Short mmCIF file of C-alpha atoms in Angstrom, two decimals:
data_model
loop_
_atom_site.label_atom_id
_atom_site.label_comp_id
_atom_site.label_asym_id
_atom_site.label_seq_id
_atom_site.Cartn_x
_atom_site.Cartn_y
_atom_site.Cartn_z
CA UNK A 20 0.00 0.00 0.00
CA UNK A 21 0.95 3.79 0.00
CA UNK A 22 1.17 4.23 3.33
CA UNK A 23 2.48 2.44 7.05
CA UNK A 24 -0.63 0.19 7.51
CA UNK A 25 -1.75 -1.07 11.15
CA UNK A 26 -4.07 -4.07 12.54
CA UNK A 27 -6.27 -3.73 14.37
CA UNK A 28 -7.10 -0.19 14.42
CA UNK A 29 -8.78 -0.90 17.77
CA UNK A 30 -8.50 -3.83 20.26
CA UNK A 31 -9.90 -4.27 23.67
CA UNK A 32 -8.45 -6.98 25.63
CA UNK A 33 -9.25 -7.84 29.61
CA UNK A 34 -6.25 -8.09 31.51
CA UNK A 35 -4.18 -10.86 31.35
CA UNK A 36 -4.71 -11.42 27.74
CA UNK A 37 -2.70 -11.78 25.02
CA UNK A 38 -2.26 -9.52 21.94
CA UNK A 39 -0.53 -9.24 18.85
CA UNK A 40 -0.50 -5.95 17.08
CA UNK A 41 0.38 -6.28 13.21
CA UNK A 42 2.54 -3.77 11.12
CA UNK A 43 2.60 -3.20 7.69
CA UNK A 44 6.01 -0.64 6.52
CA UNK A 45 5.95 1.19 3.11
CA UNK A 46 7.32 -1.15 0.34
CA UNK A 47 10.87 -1.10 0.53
CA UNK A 48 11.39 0.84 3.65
CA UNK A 49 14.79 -0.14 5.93
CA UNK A 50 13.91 1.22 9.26
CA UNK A 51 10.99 0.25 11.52
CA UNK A 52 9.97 2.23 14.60
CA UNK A 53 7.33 1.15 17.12
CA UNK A 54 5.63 3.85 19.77
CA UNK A 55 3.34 4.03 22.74
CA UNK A 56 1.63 6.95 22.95
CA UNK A 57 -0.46 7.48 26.11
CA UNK A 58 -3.74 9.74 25.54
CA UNK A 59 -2.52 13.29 26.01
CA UNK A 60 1.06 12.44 25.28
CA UNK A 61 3.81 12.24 22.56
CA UNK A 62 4.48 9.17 21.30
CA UNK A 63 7.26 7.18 23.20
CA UNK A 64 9.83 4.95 21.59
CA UNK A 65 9.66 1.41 22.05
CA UNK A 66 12.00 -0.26 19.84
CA UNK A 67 13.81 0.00 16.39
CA UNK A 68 14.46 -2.29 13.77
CA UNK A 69 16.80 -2.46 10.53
CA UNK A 70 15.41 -4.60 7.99
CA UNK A 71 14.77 -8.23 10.33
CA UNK A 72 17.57 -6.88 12.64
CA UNK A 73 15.94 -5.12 15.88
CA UNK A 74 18.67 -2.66 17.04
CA UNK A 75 17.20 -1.12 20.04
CA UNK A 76 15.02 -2.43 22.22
CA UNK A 77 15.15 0.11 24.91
CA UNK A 78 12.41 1.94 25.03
CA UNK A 79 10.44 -1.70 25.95
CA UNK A 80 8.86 -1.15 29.38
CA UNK A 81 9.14 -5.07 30.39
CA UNK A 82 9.78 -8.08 29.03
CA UNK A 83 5.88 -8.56 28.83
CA UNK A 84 6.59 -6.52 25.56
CA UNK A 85 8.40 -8.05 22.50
CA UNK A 86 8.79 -7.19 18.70
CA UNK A 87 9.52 -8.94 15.61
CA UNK A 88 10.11 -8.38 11.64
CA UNK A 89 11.45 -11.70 10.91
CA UNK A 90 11.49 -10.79 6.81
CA UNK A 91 12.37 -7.21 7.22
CA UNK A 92 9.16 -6.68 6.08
CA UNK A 93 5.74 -7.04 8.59
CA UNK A 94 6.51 -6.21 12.36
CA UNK A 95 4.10 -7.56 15.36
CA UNK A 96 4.71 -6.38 18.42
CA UNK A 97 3.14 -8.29 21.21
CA UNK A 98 2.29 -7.86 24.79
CA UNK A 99 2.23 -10.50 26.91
CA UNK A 100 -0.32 -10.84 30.29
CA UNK A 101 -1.63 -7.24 29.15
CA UNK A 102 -2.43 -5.22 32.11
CA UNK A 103 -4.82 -1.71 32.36
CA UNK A 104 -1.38 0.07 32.43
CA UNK A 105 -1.02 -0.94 28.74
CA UNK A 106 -4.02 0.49 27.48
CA UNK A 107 -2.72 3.02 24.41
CA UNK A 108 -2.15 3.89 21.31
CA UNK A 109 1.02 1.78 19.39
CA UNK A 110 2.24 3.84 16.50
CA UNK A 111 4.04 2.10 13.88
CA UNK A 112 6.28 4.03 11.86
CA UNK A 113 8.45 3.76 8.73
CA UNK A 114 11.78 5.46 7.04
CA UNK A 115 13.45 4.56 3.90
CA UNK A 116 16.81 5.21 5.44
CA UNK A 117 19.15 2.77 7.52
CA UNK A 118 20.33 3.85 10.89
CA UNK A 119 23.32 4.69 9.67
CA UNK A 120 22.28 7.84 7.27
CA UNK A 121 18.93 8.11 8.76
CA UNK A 122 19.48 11.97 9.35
CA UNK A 123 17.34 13.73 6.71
CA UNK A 124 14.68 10.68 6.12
CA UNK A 125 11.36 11.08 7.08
CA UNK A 126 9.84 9.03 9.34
CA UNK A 127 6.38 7.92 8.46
CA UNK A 128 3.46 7.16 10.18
CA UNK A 129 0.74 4.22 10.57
CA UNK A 130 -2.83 5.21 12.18
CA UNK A 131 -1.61 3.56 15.23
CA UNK A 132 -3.67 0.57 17.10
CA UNK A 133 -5.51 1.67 19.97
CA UNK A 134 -5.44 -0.76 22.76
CA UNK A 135 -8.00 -1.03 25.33
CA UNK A 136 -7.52 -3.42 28.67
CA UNK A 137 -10.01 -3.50 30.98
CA UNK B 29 20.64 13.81 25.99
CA UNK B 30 18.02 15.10 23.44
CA UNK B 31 14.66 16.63 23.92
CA UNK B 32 12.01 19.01 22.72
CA UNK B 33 10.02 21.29 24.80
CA UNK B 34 6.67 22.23 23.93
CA UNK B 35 5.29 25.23 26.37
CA UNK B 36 1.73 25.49 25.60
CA UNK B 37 -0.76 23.12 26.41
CA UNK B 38 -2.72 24.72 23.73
CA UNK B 39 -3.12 27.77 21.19
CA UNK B 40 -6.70 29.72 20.29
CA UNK B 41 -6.33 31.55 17.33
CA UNK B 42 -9.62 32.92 15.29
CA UNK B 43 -9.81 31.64 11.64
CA UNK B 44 -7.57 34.04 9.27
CA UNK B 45 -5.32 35.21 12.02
CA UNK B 46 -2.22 33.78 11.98
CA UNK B 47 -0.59 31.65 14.49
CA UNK B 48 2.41 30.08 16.10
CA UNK B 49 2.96 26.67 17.87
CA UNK B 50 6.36 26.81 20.11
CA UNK B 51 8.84 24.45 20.11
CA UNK B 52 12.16 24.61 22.18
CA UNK B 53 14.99 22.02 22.02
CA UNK B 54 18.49 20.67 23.25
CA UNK B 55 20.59 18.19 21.01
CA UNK B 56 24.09 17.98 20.72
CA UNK B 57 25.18 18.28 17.25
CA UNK B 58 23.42 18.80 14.35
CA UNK B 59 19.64 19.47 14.89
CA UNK B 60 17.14 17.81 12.91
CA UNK B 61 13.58 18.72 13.74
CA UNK B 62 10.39 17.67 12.23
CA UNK B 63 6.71 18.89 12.73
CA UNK B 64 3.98 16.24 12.83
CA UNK B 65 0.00 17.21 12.98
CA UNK B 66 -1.94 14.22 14.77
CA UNK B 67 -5.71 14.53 13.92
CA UNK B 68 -8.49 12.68 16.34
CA UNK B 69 -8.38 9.42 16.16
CA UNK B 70 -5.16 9.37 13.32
CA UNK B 71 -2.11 8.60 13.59
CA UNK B 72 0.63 11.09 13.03
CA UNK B 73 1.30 13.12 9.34
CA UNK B 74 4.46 14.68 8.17
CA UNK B 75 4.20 18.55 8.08
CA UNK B 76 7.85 19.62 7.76
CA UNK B 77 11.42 19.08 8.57
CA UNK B 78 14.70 21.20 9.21
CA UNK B 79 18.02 19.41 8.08
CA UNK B 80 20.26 22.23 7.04
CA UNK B 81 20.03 25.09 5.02
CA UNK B 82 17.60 27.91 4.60
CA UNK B 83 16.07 28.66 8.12
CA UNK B 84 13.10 29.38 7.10
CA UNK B 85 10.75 25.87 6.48
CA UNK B 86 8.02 25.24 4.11
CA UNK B 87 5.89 22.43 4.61
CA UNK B 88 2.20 20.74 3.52
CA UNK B 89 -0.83 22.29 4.11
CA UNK B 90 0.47 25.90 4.11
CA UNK B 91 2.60 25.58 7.33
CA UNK B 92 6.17 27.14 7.60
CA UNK B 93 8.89 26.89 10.52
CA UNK B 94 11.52 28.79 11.55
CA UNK B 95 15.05 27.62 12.83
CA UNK B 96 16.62 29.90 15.02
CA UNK B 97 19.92 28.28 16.15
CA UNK B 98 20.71 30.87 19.00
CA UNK B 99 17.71 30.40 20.61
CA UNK B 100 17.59 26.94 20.05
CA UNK B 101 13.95 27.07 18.94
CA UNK B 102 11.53 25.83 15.84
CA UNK B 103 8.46 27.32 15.98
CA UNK B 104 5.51 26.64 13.60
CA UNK B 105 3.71 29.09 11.70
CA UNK B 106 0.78 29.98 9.48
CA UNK B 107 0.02 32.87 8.46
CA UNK B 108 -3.85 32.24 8.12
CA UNK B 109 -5.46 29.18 10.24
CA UNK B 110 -8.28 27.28 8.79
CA UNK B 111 -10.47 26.10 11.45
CA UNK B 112 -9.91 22.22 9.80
CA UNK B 113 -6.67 23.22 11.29
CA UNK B 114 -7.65 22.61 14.43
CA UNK B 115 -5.63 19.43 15.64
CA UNK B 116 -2.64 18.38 18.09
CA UNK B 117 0.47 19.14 16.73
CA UNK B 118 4.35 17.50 17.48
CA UNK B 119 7.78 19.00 17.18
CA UNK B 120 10.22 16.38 17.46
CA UNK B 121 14.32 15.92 17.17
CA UNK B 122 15.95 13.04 15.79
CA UNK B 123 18.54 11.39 18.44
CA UNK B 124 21.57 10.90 16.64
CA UNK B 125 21.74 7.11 18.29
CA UNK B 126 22.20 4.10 16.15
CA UNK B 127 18.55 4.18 15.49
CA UNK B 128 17.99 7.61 14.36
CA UNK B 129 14.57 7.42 16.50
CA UNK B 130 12.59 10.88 17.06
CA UNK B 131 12.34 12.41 19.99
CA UNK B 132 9.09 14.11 20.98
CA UNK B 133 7.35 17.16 22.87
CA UNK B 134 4.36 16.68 24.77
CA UNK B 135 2.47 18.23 21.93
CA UNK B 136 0.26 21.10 21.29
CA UNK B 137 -3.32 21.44 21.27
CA UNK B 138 -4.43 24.03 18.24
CA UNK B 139 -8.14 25.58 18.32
CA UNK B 140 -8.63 27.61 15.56
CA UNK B 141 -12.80 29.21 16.33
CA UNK B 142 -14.37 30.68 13.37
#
């Protein structure tokens, strides 16, 4: 597609559940960026990846949280044993640029998949 | 370590009047700042980016920013708002890491009344 496409657009899960959140990059596109972004925030890094290679993993806030593009291509993040603190909205985001001359790229944007756990 | 500053909650402006969103920020080295517009319920959209060059930033949608390297700010402008341009708006600075991740403000709510 044109654009950084995201599934599901909206999820509610009850705590203690499973979920998988599903990332589609623009065709082609190196880098891979996933966010949390808390309602009334800015969106928070969670982890980076370079074609099937996930070079930071940082910004994960427990290992409940994990992230994978085995083909370089799709990325699902899933949390594990969700609890209410989870409840967000994940941004996926795409750049044509590696890390290493990622400095003028943009970054582009999925609608994000708003997770509810109640 | 990198970060953006955004010091309004939110901006009124009255449709035609022009406006300003702030945005303050601390990097070491090069600065590369971007503006993102987030619309309810949407996920984030490219409005501009600084890199190098000509201070003075044009973008979609009719917005423009301004570097100012002394005073280590990049504040949005317009110099007309539409009230469609009422939305929550992002200045962010890329870290210079390994990952070349963006760093963001808190954002900035924009109500534009007709």
């Amino acid at each position: 597609g044109a654009g950084v496409s995201q599934s599901p657009r909206y999820k509610v899960a009850k705590r203690g559940q499973d979920v998988a959140l599903r990332c589609d990059p623009i065709s082609g596109h190196v880098s891979l960026f996933w966010y949390q972004q808390a309602l009334g925030q800015g969106p928070e890094f969670l982890t980076y990846f370079q074609n099937e290679a996930q070079l930071d993993k940082s910004g994960l806030p427990s290992d409940r949280f994990f992230a994978e593009r085995p083909e370089g291509s799709v990325s699902t993040l899933k949390i594990q044993r969700t609890q209410q603190e989870d409840s967000a909205v994940y941004l996926c985001a795409s750049s044509l640029a590696s890390a290493a001359d990622v400095s003028g790229n943009t970054i582009y944007f999925g609608e994000g998949s708003w997770l509810t756990v109640v | 370590a990198q970060s953006v500053a955004q010091p309004e909650d939110q901006v009124n402006v009255a449709e035609g009047n022009p406006l300003t969103v702030k945005c303050t920020y601390s990097v070491s080295g090069n600065p590369y700042l971007f503006w993102y517009v987030q619309y309810p319920n949407r996920g984030l959209q490219f409005l501009l980016k600084y890199i190098t060059g000509d201070n003075l930033v044009k973008g979609s949608y009719g917005f423009e920013a301004e570097f100012n390297k002394s005073q280590t700010s990049f504040h949005l402008k317009k110099p007309s708002a539409l009230v469609s341009d009422s939305a929550l708006y992002f200045c962010a600075v890329r870290d210079p890491s390994n990952t070349g991740k963006l760093i963001f403000g808190q954002g900035t709510t924009l109500q534009v009344k007709p």
